[in-house]
XYZ file of C-alpha atoms in Angstrom:
661
model
C 0.000 0.000 0.000
C 3.057 2.224 0.288
C 3.850 3.862 -3.033
C 7.013 5.401 -1.659
C 8.766 5.515 1.677
C 11.938 6.979 2.990
C 13.776 7.065 6.270
C 15.920 9.778 7.773
C 17.625 8.391 10.843
C 19.513 10.296 13.501
C 20.684 8.114 16.356
C 20.357 10.068 19.553
C 22.115 7.594 21.779
C 23.350 4.031 21.771
C 24.137 1.902 24.827
C 25.882 -1.435 24.496
C 25.964 -3.800 27.467
C 27.544 -7.161 28.062
C 25.235 -9.802 29.500
C 26.559 -9.245 33.017
C 26.884 -5.471 32.898
C 24.880 -3.165 35.123
C 22.245 -1.260 33.153
C 23.253 2.394 33.244
C 19.756 3.832 32.862
C 16.692 1.972 34.073
C 14.362 4.750 32.893
C 14.732 5.901 29.304
C 12.714 8.829 27.872
C 11.418 9.047 24.310
C 9.528 12.120 23.080
C 7.248 12.839 20.152
C 8.669 14.937 17.285
C 6.749 17.995 18.505
C 7.933 17.422 22.074
C 4.426 17.252 23.585
C 4.250 13.503 24.333
C 6.910 12.040 26.583
C 7.280 8.295 27.096
C 9.260 7.108 30.132
C 10.274 3.459 29.736
C 11.435 1.570 32.812
C 13.324 -1.725 32.780
C 13.489 -2.143 36.549
C 12.049 -5.542 37.533
C 9.451 -5.590 34.767
C 9.220 -3.523 31.611
C 6.748 -0.681 32.052
C 6.147 2.838 30.811
C 4.317 6.069 31.555
C 3.083 8.686 29.068
C 2.635 12.413 29.604
C 1.172 15.108 27.358
C 2.479 18.627 27.966
C 3.684 17.445 31.343
C 0.359 15.989 32.497
C 0.101 12.234 33.013
C -2.074 10.639 30.354
C -1.321 6.999 31.135
C -0.139 6.323 34.678
C 1.480 2.967 34.015
C 1.558 0.221 31.422
C 3.418 -2.956 32.305
C 3.836 -5.793 29.840
C 5.364 -9.202 29.288
C 4.902 -12.346 27.202
C 5.013 -15.961 28.360
C 6.427 -18.293 25.733
C 6.623 -22.084 25.953
C 5.639 -21.973 29.673
C 9.132 -21.464 31.079
C 10.306 -18.461 29.045
C 8.986 -15.006 29.923
C 9.817 -11.861 27.970
C 9.792 -8.632 29.953
C 10.254 -9.904 33.533
C 13.630 -9.191 35.177
C 14.856 -7.866 31.850
C 18.548 -7.423 31.111
C 19.172 -4.717 28.534
C 21.867 -5.376 25.935
C 21.402 -2.427 23.600
C 19.207 0.658 23.205
C 18.826 2.603 19.984
C 16.713 5.704 19.455
C 16.137 7.120 15.998
C 14.152 9.989 14.511
C 12.319 8.611 11.494
C 10.120 9.830 8.673
C 7.937 7.884 6.269
C 5.718 8.822 3.368
C 2.640 6.726 2.563
C 0.390 6.918 -0.461
C -2.315 4.327 0.291
C -3.715 2.352 -2.628
C -7.217 2.766 -1.150
C -7.127 6.030 0.839
C -9.684 6.059 3.650
C -8.774 9.443 5.109
C -5.819 10.977 3.271
C -4.172 10.089 -0.040
C -0.757 11.239 1.174
C 0.385 10.559 4.737
C 3.595 12.095 6.034
C 4.660 10.258 9.156
C 7.214 11.460 11.681
C 8.056 9.557 14.844
C 10.824 8.744 17.279
C 11.545 5.051 17.633
C 13.351 3.257 20.438
C 14.494 -0.329 19.960
C 15.610 -2.176 23.092
C 17.467 -5.477 22.764
C 17.250 -7.771 25.778
C 19.155 -10.787 26.923
C 17.091 -13.799 25.900
C 16.799 -13.004 22.168
C 13.945 -10.530 22.129
C 13.308 -6.864 21.492
C 10.783 -4.208 22.363
C 10.118 -1.462 19.859
C 8.497 1.777 20.977
C 7.268 4.492 18.642
C 6.190 7.956 19.739
C 4.187 10.048 17.280
C 2.634 13.471 17.719
C -0.744 11.754 18.134
C 0.111 8.672 20.137
C 2.457 5.885 21.129
C 2.782 2.215 20.229
C 4.924 -0.734 21.191
C 5.456 -4.296 20.043
C 7.485 -7.342 21.045
C 9.857 -9.080 18.626
C 10.970 -12.585 19.519
C 14.161 -13.758 17.816
C 14.212 -17.263 19.250
C 13.843 -19.827 16.489
C 12.712 -22.416 19.044
C 9.491 -20.705 20.153
C 6.412 -22.808 19.388
C 3.731 -21.478 21.742
C 2.526 -18.240 23.320
C 0.845 -18.982 26.640
C -0.055 -15.422 27.459
C 0.589 -11.751 26.919
C 0.328 -9.356 29.818
C -0.685 -5.747 29.427
C -1.697 -3.984 32.634
C -3.130 -0.515 32.107
C -3.586 2.155 34.763
C -4.849 5.715 34.269
C -4.746 8.784 36.534
C -7.258 8.974 39.376
C -10.750 9.945 38.213
C -10.315 8.584 34.680
C -13.383 7.557 32.704
C -14.096 5.478 29.630
C -16.287 4.980 26.595
C -16.521 1.251 27.198
C -17.809 -1.215 24.535
C -18.742 -3.858 27.073
C -18.859 -7.428 25.796
C -20.742 -10.368 27.281
C -18.569 -12.961 25.560
C -15.510 -13.160 23.352
C -17.786 -14.942 20.893
C -19.199 -11.706 19.533
C -20.032 -9.560 16.502
C -18.310 -6.687 18.341
C -21.349 -4.431 17.872
C -21.617 -2.405 21.056
C -22.866 0.797 22.624
C -20.030 2.816 24.201
C -20.865 3.098 27.903
C -19.660 6.449 29.230
C -18.717 5.941 32.870
C -15.815 6.261 35.344
C -13.387 3.355 35.314
C -14.119 2.725 38.976
C -17.801 2.253 38.081
C -16.966 -0.744 35.918
C -17.798 -4.089 37.429
C -15.204 -6.627 38.470
C -14.339 -8.632 35.337
C -16.277 -6.329 32.975
C -14.421 -6.579 29.682
C -14.511 -4.906 26.295
C -13.466 -5.338 22.720
C -11.232 -2.844 20.931
C -11.015 0.004 20.190
C -11.880 1.583 23.539
C -11.467 5.192 24.658
C -10.343 6.491 28.056
C -10.491 10.051 29.321
C -8.865 12.089 32.081
C -9.299 15.734 33.039
C -6.893 16.931 30.347
C -6.903 14.396 27.526
C -8.246 11.214 25.937
C -6.590 7.942 24.922
C -7.832 5.418 22.384
C -6.496 1.894 22.802
C -6.412 -0.583 19.917
C -3.981 -2.789 17.974
C -2.322 -2.907 14.546
C -0.561 -5.527 12.432
C -2.728 -8.271 13.878
C -1.583 -11.342 11.963
C -1.862 -15.023 12.913
C -2.465 -14.067 16.541
C -5.609 -13.624 18.660
C -7.306 -10.260 18.997
C -6.988 -8.453 22.303
C -9.723 -7.580 24.818
C -9.367 -5.488 27.983
C -10.751 -6.697 31.309
C -11.384 -4.523 34.370
C -9.750 -6.247 37.335
C -10.772 -3.650 39.923
C -9.821 -0.150 41.128
C -9.747 1.209 37.587
C -7.001 -1.175 36.431
C -7.450 -3.037 33.133
C -5.567 -6.038 31.864
C -5.319 -7.642 28.449
C -7.277 -10.812 27.850
C -7.179 -13.086 24.818
C -9.296 -15.943 23.484
C -7.521 -19.248 23.920
C -6.434 -21.344 20.965
C -9.501 -23.242 19.757
C -9.037 -27.003 19.650
C -12.644 -27.908 18.855
C -15.679 -25.880 17.756
C -19.022 -27.535 16.978
C -22.251 -26.303 15.450
C -24.705 -24.813 17.927
C -27.684 -27.083 17.303
C -29.967 -24.882 19.427
C -29.233 -21.615 17.621
C -28.724 -21.392 13.835
C -26.099 -24.125 13.472
C -25.309 -22.944 9.948
C -23.552 -19.884 11.433
C -23.246 -20.197 15.208
C -20.733 -22.420 16.915
C -19.887 -23.515 20.435
C -16.218 -23.625 21.343
C -16.079 -26.993 23.077
C -12.389 -27.320 23.728
C -9.636 -24.736 24.185
C -5.908 -25.069 24.741
C -4.115 -23.525 27.718
C -2.208 -21.246 25.319
C -3.339 -18.403 23.055
C -1.234 -18.997 19.929
C 0.916 -21.490 18.092
C 3.959 -19.926 16.422
C 6.910 -21.066 14.343
C 10.025 -19.481 15.724
C 10.994 -15.828 15.488
C 8.359 -13.241 14.629
C 6.981 -9.791 15.393
C 3.820 -9.461 17.479
C 1.000 -6.917 17.077
C 1.441 -3.249 17.837
C -0.296 -2.122 21.011
C -1.567 1.304 20.047
C -2.463 4.287 22.244
C -3.762 7.244 20.236
C -3.895 10.330 22.450
C -4.658 14.025 22.458
C -6.269 16.930 24.289
C -8.348 17.865 21.234
C -11.020 15.384 20.123
C -10.297 16.196 16.489
C -7.143 14.082 16.667
C -9.177 10.858 16.706
C -10.838 11.781 13.405
C -7.665 12.991 11.716
C -5.086 10.458 12.910
C -3.637 7.923 10.462
C -1.791 6.032 13.187
C -3.236 2.624 12.291
C -2.191 3.028 8.667
C 1.263 4.172 9.720
C 1.737 1.088 11.894
C 0.519 -1.478 9.349
C 2.692 -3.333 6.861
C 2.983 -2.762 3.101
C 0.482 -4.025 0.568
C 0.892 -7.470 -0.945
C -1.072 -6.398 -4.028
C 1.345 -4.723 -6.433
C -1.341 -3.459 -8.808
C -4.555 -2.538 -7.005
C -6.162 -0.748 -9.956
C -8.853 -3.443 -10.168
C -10.095 -2.590 -6.662
C -12.946 -0.176 -7.318
C -14.453 1.562 -4.275
C -18.004 2.775 -4.651
C -21.557 2.641 -3.416
C -23.843 -0.341 -3.091
C -27.611 -0.785 -3.362
C -28.386 -3.175 -0.519
C -31.418 -5.413 -0.050
C -31.414 -6.930 3.451
C -32.125 -3.787 5.506
C -35.240 -2.963 3.504
C -36.360 -6.612 3.232
C -36.733 -6.344 -0.557
C -39.664 -4.045 0.176
C -40.353 -2.745 -3.310
C -43.797 -2.038 -4.701
C -45.622 -0.519 -7.656
C -44.117 -3.172 -9.923
C -45.645 -5.878 -12.103
C -43.899 -8.815 -10.412
C -43.903 -10.370 -6.970
C -41.109 -8.769 -4.944
C -38.777 -11.097 -3.074
C -35.561 -13.024 -3.463
C -35.850 -13.629 -7.192
C -34.347 -12.573 -10.501
C -36.965 -9.921 -11.282
C -36.429 -8.154 -7.946
C -32.669 -8.026 -8.322
C -32.972 -6.727 -11.869
C -35.013 -3.914 -10.324
C -32.135 -3.203 -7.901
C -29.648 -3.296 -10.784
C -31.769 -0.904 -12.863
C -31.981 1.484 -9.908
C -28.214 1.305 -9.393
C -27.513 1.864 -13.079
C -29.860 4.849 -13.308
C -28.089 6.491 -10.365
C -24.459 5.596 -11.135
C -24.285 3.272 -8.127
C -21.414 0.889 -8.721
C -22.681 -2.295 -7.035
C -25.639 -4.343 -5.843
C -25.318 -6.837 -2.997
C -27.260 -10.074 -3.029
C -27.567 -10.719 0.693
C -28.816 -13.751 2.590
C -31.208 -15.917 0.576
C -29.587 -15.857 -2.861
C -27.967 -19.312 -2.393
C -29.713 -22.697 -2.478
C -29.336 -22.715 1.311
C -27.033 -20.908 3.712
C -24.633 -23.879 3.661
C -25.098 -24.938 0.016
C -23.447 -21.830 -1.352
C -22.140 -23.074 -4.673
C -25.650 -23.088 -6.109
C -28.175 -20.277 -6.361
C -31.693 -20.198 -4.999
C -33.934 -21.805 -7.686
C -35.740 -18.459 -8.047
C -32.493 -16.684 -8.983
C -30.495 -16.988 -12.196
C -27.207 -15.765 -10.832
C -25.311 -15.831 -14.135
C -28.081 -13.889 -15.844
C -28.083 -11.282 -13.071
C -24.321 -10.798 -13.210
C -24.458 -10.458 -16.993
C -27.422 -8.062 -16.697
C -25.455 -5.944 -14.240
C -22.352 -5.943 -16.419
C -24.348 -4.571 -19.348
C -25.449 -1.702 -17.090
C -22.059 -1.063 -15.411
C -23.235 -2.508 -12.101
C -21.119 -5.119 -10.313
C -22.567 -7.875 -8.140
C -21.323 -8.645 -4.618
C -22.371 -11.937 -3.032
C -23.145 -12.538 0.653
C -21.737 -15.722 2.132
C -21.506 -17.292 5.569
C -17.974 -17.619 6.911
C -18.321 -21.214 8.078
C -18.922 -22.903 4.690
C -16.579 -20.421 2.978
C -13.764 -21.303 5.368
C -14.204 -24.978 4.590
C -13.907 -24.617 0.778
C -12.417 -21.175 0.240
C -10.634 -21.739 -3.061
C -13.474 -23.701 -4.684
C -16.181 -21.241 -3.676
C -14.315 -18.061 -4.532
C -13.067 -19.550 -7.771
C -16.662 -20.323 -8.753
C -17.915 -16.831 -7.852
C -15.080 -15.235 -9.812
C -15.851 -17.428 -12.837
C -19.419 -16.119 -12.770
C -18.103 -12.555 -12.859
C -18.895 -11.446 -9.300
C -16.921 -8.423 -8.090
C -16.718 -9.267 -4.418
C -18.027 -11.066 -1.368
C -19.632 -10.021 1.899
C -18.528 -12.539 4.550
C -20.757 -12.809 7.615
C -20.920 -14.409 11.089
C -17.265 -14.871 11.994
C -17.911 -13.819 15.618
C -14.517 -14.923 16.940
C -11.116 -13.295 17.557
C -8.965 -16.367 18.243
C -5.811 -17.117 16.278
C -7.508 -19.400 13.755
C -10.157 -16.797 12.950
C -7.647 -13.975 12.551
C -5.645 -16.150 10.162
C -8.804 -17.122 8.290
C -9.546 -13.454 7.537
C -6.181 -13.111 5.871
C -6.348 -16.418 4.037
C -9.731 -15.481 2.552
C -8.416 -12.028 1.647
C -5.360 -13.518 -0.062
C -7.399 -16.031 -2.051
C -9.891 -13.327 -3.028
C -7.082 -11.011 -4.135
C -5.724 -13.675 -6.470
C -9.162 -13.798 -8.108
C -9.620 -9.995 -8.079
C -12.495 -10.131 -5.623
C -13.173 -7.451 -3.019
C -14.069 -8.453 0.539
C -16.482 -6.844 3.012
C -16.203 -8.456 6.454
C -19.527 -8.415 8.318
C -20.108 -9.966 11.755
C -16.459 -9.041 12.243
C -13.934 -7.676 14.686
C -12.487 -4.204 14.083
C -9.903 -3.413 11.379
C -6.374 -4.067 12.637
C -4.065 -3.847 9.649
C -4.874 -6.453 7.008
C -6.898 -3.900 5.037
C -3.588 -2.199 4.235
C -1.743 -5.433 3.438
C -4.743 -6.741 1.463
C -6.493 -3.558 0.244
C -9.166 -5.686 -1.432
C -10.526 -5.967 2.138
C -12.503 -2.833 1.504
C -14.750 -2.612 4.560
C -15.536 -4.081 7.982
C -18.626 -4.065 10.137
C -17.762 -4.570 13.821
C -20.021 -1.610 14.607
C -23.567 -1.206 15.878
C -24.999 0.221 12.677
C -28.262 1.003 10.925
C -29.352 -2.629 10.686
C -30.111 -2.461 14.425
C -33.063 -0.191 13.538
C -34.891 -3.356 12.504
C -35.114 -4.598 16.111
C -34.095 -1.811 18.514
C -33.699 1.909 19.201
C -30.014 1.547 20.126
C -28.689 3.449 17.128
C -29.504 6.993 18.156
C -27.860 10.349 17.339
C -25.586 10.223 20.395
C -24.283 6.813 19.366
C -23.871 8.066 15.802
C -21.568 10.904 16.913
C -19.600 8.598 19.233
C -18.498 5.907 16.787
C -16.481 8.184 14.431
C -14.072 8.976 17.276
C -13.666 5.404 18.543
C -14.615 2.576 16.177
C -13.728 4.556 13.021
C -10.317 5.473 14.472
C -9.399 1.827 13.808
C -10.507 1.933 10.166
C -13.498 1.945 7.812
C -16.877 0.780 9.088
C -19.872 -0.742 7.335
C -22.539 1.235 9.213
C -24.891 1.072 6.169
C -26.376 4.613 6.162
C -29.016 6.094 3.889
C -32.314 5.557 5.713
C -35.088 7.705 4.232
C -37.632 6.874 6.955
C -36.419 9.282 9.642
C -37.949 9.905 13.062
C -37.497 11.496 16.461
C -37.919 9.340 19.596
C -41.533 10.422 20.136
C -42.651 8.893 16.826
C -40.057 6.158 16.332
C -41.389 2.654 15.717
C -39.466 -0.598 15.492
C -40.253 -2.709 12.431
C -38.082 -5.505 11.070
C -39.380 -5.229 7.501
C -39.986 -1.466 7.357
C -37.310 0.065 9.622
C -36.846 3.737 10.376
C -33.808 5.611 11.712
C -33.528 7.979 14.649
C -32.395 11.470 13.691
C -33.148 13.723 10.758
C -32.801 13.124 7.039
C -29.710 15.349 6.966
C -28.243 13.366 9.877
C -28.257 10.372 7.507
C -26.986 12.354 4.510
C -24.051 13.715 6.504
C -22.918 10.157 7.291
C -21.744 9.792 3.685
C -19.115 12.448 4.392
C -18.381 11.733 8.061
C -18.254 7.910 7.982
C -15.317 6.260 6.227
C -16.335 3.319 4.050
C -14.696 2.729 0.648
C -17.586 0.334 -0.038
C -20.557 2.381 1.175
C -24.128 1.102 1.341
C -27.461 2.678 0.491
C -29.692 0.785 2.891
C -33.146 1.966 1.814
C -35.541 0.350 -0.646
C -35.068 1.496 -4.262
C -38.804 2.239 -4.415
C -38.485 4.633 -1.495
C -35.355 6.149 -3.004
C -37.229 6.845 -6.238
C -39.564 9.038 -4.196
C -36.567 10.838 -2.679
C -34.532 11.505 -5.819
C -33.054 14.748 -4.496
C -31.534 12.894 -1.532
C -30.302 10.088 -3.795
C -28.628 12.542 -6.158
C -26.842 14.119 -3.224
C -25.676 10.767 -1.828
C -24.418 9.399 -5.128
C -22.393 12.553 -5.739
C -20.249 11.955 -2.626
C -16.975 9.983 -3.032
C -16.123 6.969 -0.866
C -12.362 7.556 -0.682
C -10.599 10.805 0.155
C -7.521 12.866 -0.633
C -7.604 15.035 2.485
C -9.523 15.190 5.771
C -9.929 18.384 7.806
C -11.915 18.340 11.059
C -13.575 21.695 11.773
C -15.391 21.029 15.075
C -15.584 17.830 17.098
C -16.452 16.524 20.543
C -16.843 12.836 21.336
C -20.506 11.816 21.712
C -21.705 15.389 21.078
C -21.025 16.638 17.552
C -18.770 16.504 14.517
C -18.225 18.868 11.575
C -15.694 17.654 9.029
C -14.537 18.734 5.558
C -13.034 16.262 3.083
C -11.410 16.847 -0.276
C -11.500 14.723 -3.427
C -9.394 16.203 -6.246
C -10.411 19.898 -6.240
C -13.867 19.434 -4.719
C -14.737 19.608 -1.012
C -17.505 17.866 0.928
C -18.716 18.833 4.384
C -20.652 16.722 6.883
C -22.031 17.761 10.249
C -23.892 15.664 12.833
C -25.139 16.378 16.353
C -26.554 14.415 19.254
C -29.879 15.367 20.820
C -28.660 18.933 21.436
C -29.288 21.499 18.669
C -26.016 23.064 17.453
C -24.888 26.159 15.576
C -21.468 26.665 13.992
C -19.834 29.106 11.614
C -18.124 27.259 8.781
C -15.137 29.216 7.502
C -14.225 28.167 3.987
C -10.611 29.312 4.196
C -9.503 25.781 3.245
C -10.718 26.389 -0.312
C -8.234 27.412 -2.959
C -8.545 30.572 -4.988
C -11.517 30.937 -7.279
C -15.279 30.768 -7.049
C -17.194 27.669 -5.984
C -20.752 26.407 -6.182
C -21.961 25.068 -2.817
C -24.919 22.680 -2.635
C -26.271 22.479 0.916
C -28.630 19.951 2.459
C -29.758 21.195 5.861
C -32.430 20.473 8.452
C -35.712 22.088 7.428
C -37.631 24.615 9.499
C -39.859 21.817 10.809
C -37.178 19.145 11.162
C -37.301 19.452 14.946
C -40.630 17.611 14.948
C -40.742 16.050 11.459
C -37.335 14.450 11.000
C -37.653 14.018 7.230
C -37.920 17.766 6.651
C -34.884 19.260 4.933
C -33.993 22.150 2.654
C -31.652 22.217 -0.330
C -29.788 25.429 -1.113
C -27.356 26.382 -3.865
C -25.041 29.319 -3.173
C -21.805 30.775 -4.530
C -18.802 30.867 -2.178
C -15.052 31.462 -2.034
C -12.260 31.050 0.495
C -13.388 34.178 2.361
C -16.957 32.957 2.846
C -18.418 32.042 6.235
C -21.490 29.806 6.099
C -23.837 29.299 9.075
C -24.462 25.678 10.087
C -27.588 24.920 12.117
C -28.587 21.442 13.222
C -31.733 20.588 15.169
C -31.852 17.921 17.884
C -30.626 14.705 16.234
C -29.855 16.737 13.150
C -27.301 17.030 10.420
C -25.873 19.257 7.709
C -24.044 18.370 4.512
C -22.624 20.203 1.524
C -20.752 19.716 -1.753
C -18.387 22.460 -2.865
C -17.425 22.346 -6.541
C -15.173 24.802 -8.334
C -17.009 26.849 -10.951
C -15.438 26.601 -14.378
C -14.954 29.915 -16.070
C -16.723 30.134 -19.412
């Protein structure tokens, strides 16, 4: 994914020790390039570190170690052999840019070599810190555990995505509460955000390869420790609950991973700042992930998708019976073609059964549909359960590619153990060889393979719009929380675009005819705010045809970006962001249940005159959520535009340079 990279190294100091020498410095400082973040690494007794921002403690203490092959522990009673600190720079040009097309990365890196054939690497950026273990022993076969103990300053709080089990879709509400209010053994998936009086920290991981995903467990008194799913020895179908997709882990090992000798382990990442905008602008996860394994990614085509499952194929006013059949999907394809929507997904139901996935439902002619879409410049993406796909990956993907499908949507993984993490990458690799894109649903968060395999073009792992079918969980406050936390890890398949919009007083739950909390412009703004190179339109095409003005606005918004600029932002309260694609700018604003007013200065525009199309909450949007107003005005870099959002509201705009005649 790196088009070019370069390194400028300046070694600040270098200590060399014999095995029996006394370590000269048991506490070693490393600072960020701008000098604001200071990392103090201690090697006394056990490796630990503390982080400060402008002199204030952000993370009180992190201690860590790894237990390998039962009797070998990395990080306890460490003996330092060598310390190197270097100032480094890198330049990234991602093949599929989620946030920025050009990423200039500066960081200070400390590499510590220890007796016992292992290293710790620390990196300090202007927006966070990260560390990873490297084991150089060729004899290592097993990882029994990895310790990470995390302690924050007194009074710290969290936005905590509490999990009930490690067998999970990782779709959670972020519980905002003090750390001391967490229950004993409450645990969460990643990413998770912590806050103190002066700053916030987002904890996640990068370069997660062939290793289990990490959880954090509250062990009491505000202290959290890493927890990992054990290596799965035996998983069986859950005969009492959808055995085609749900499993029961019957037998686990007493270790978390099998390994083959020397290797690097995942980055433990701590994004931090005293301005909430940092969590929307940071590219830390991209900077910490490895290079692409796809040399030519030109076949990977981001775009928008007409999606069937949310709206339950609820089309009407047609001369055929709507449902999972060829005529219905031709209707979706026609709608996509008429609106320059690149793809249509055939979700659950298109196969003969959920486990017989190499044959289509008898009511669907899959080859005819793919050919019909090709004639109309619409690609077809096929939903598939992970379990049968994992069993016959090459055969199934080879068949889908031979039909002409453009990608797959893989669902119901629900695990983070080593086998599952490796399965993600194996499927991605096989799909890449067949030029198939991958959208992981029922998934854990992005953690690096989307850079190594950029055909992995989206992830769910978020409580998104589909929850409208059975709950009221997805509300405006949740919607302005997830960009700062879940999206900090990478793109998210939230599936926006609901046209049935409501406030709490008139919100109704319906599985087949769902509605979304918040205004119409709240949904429209998601297409700018939410990062998703493969971005859904969740509503029924029939409903969209009645809302052509909204559809035209949505389809005119890109799904990848050249530059991201955050104007105003506060976690769980509001966001106002501007994004550039070539010379055009797009602005999205969203608020929680508090009405908001901002002044949008357009000083980020270049010289010249621009046409600005605005979609804003209508005068009556405070009680009728579907009310909006479209405006077209002329602006330049000196213009200041008022932004008003009602409770649960939104605001969105396209800014296009006017061509002189």
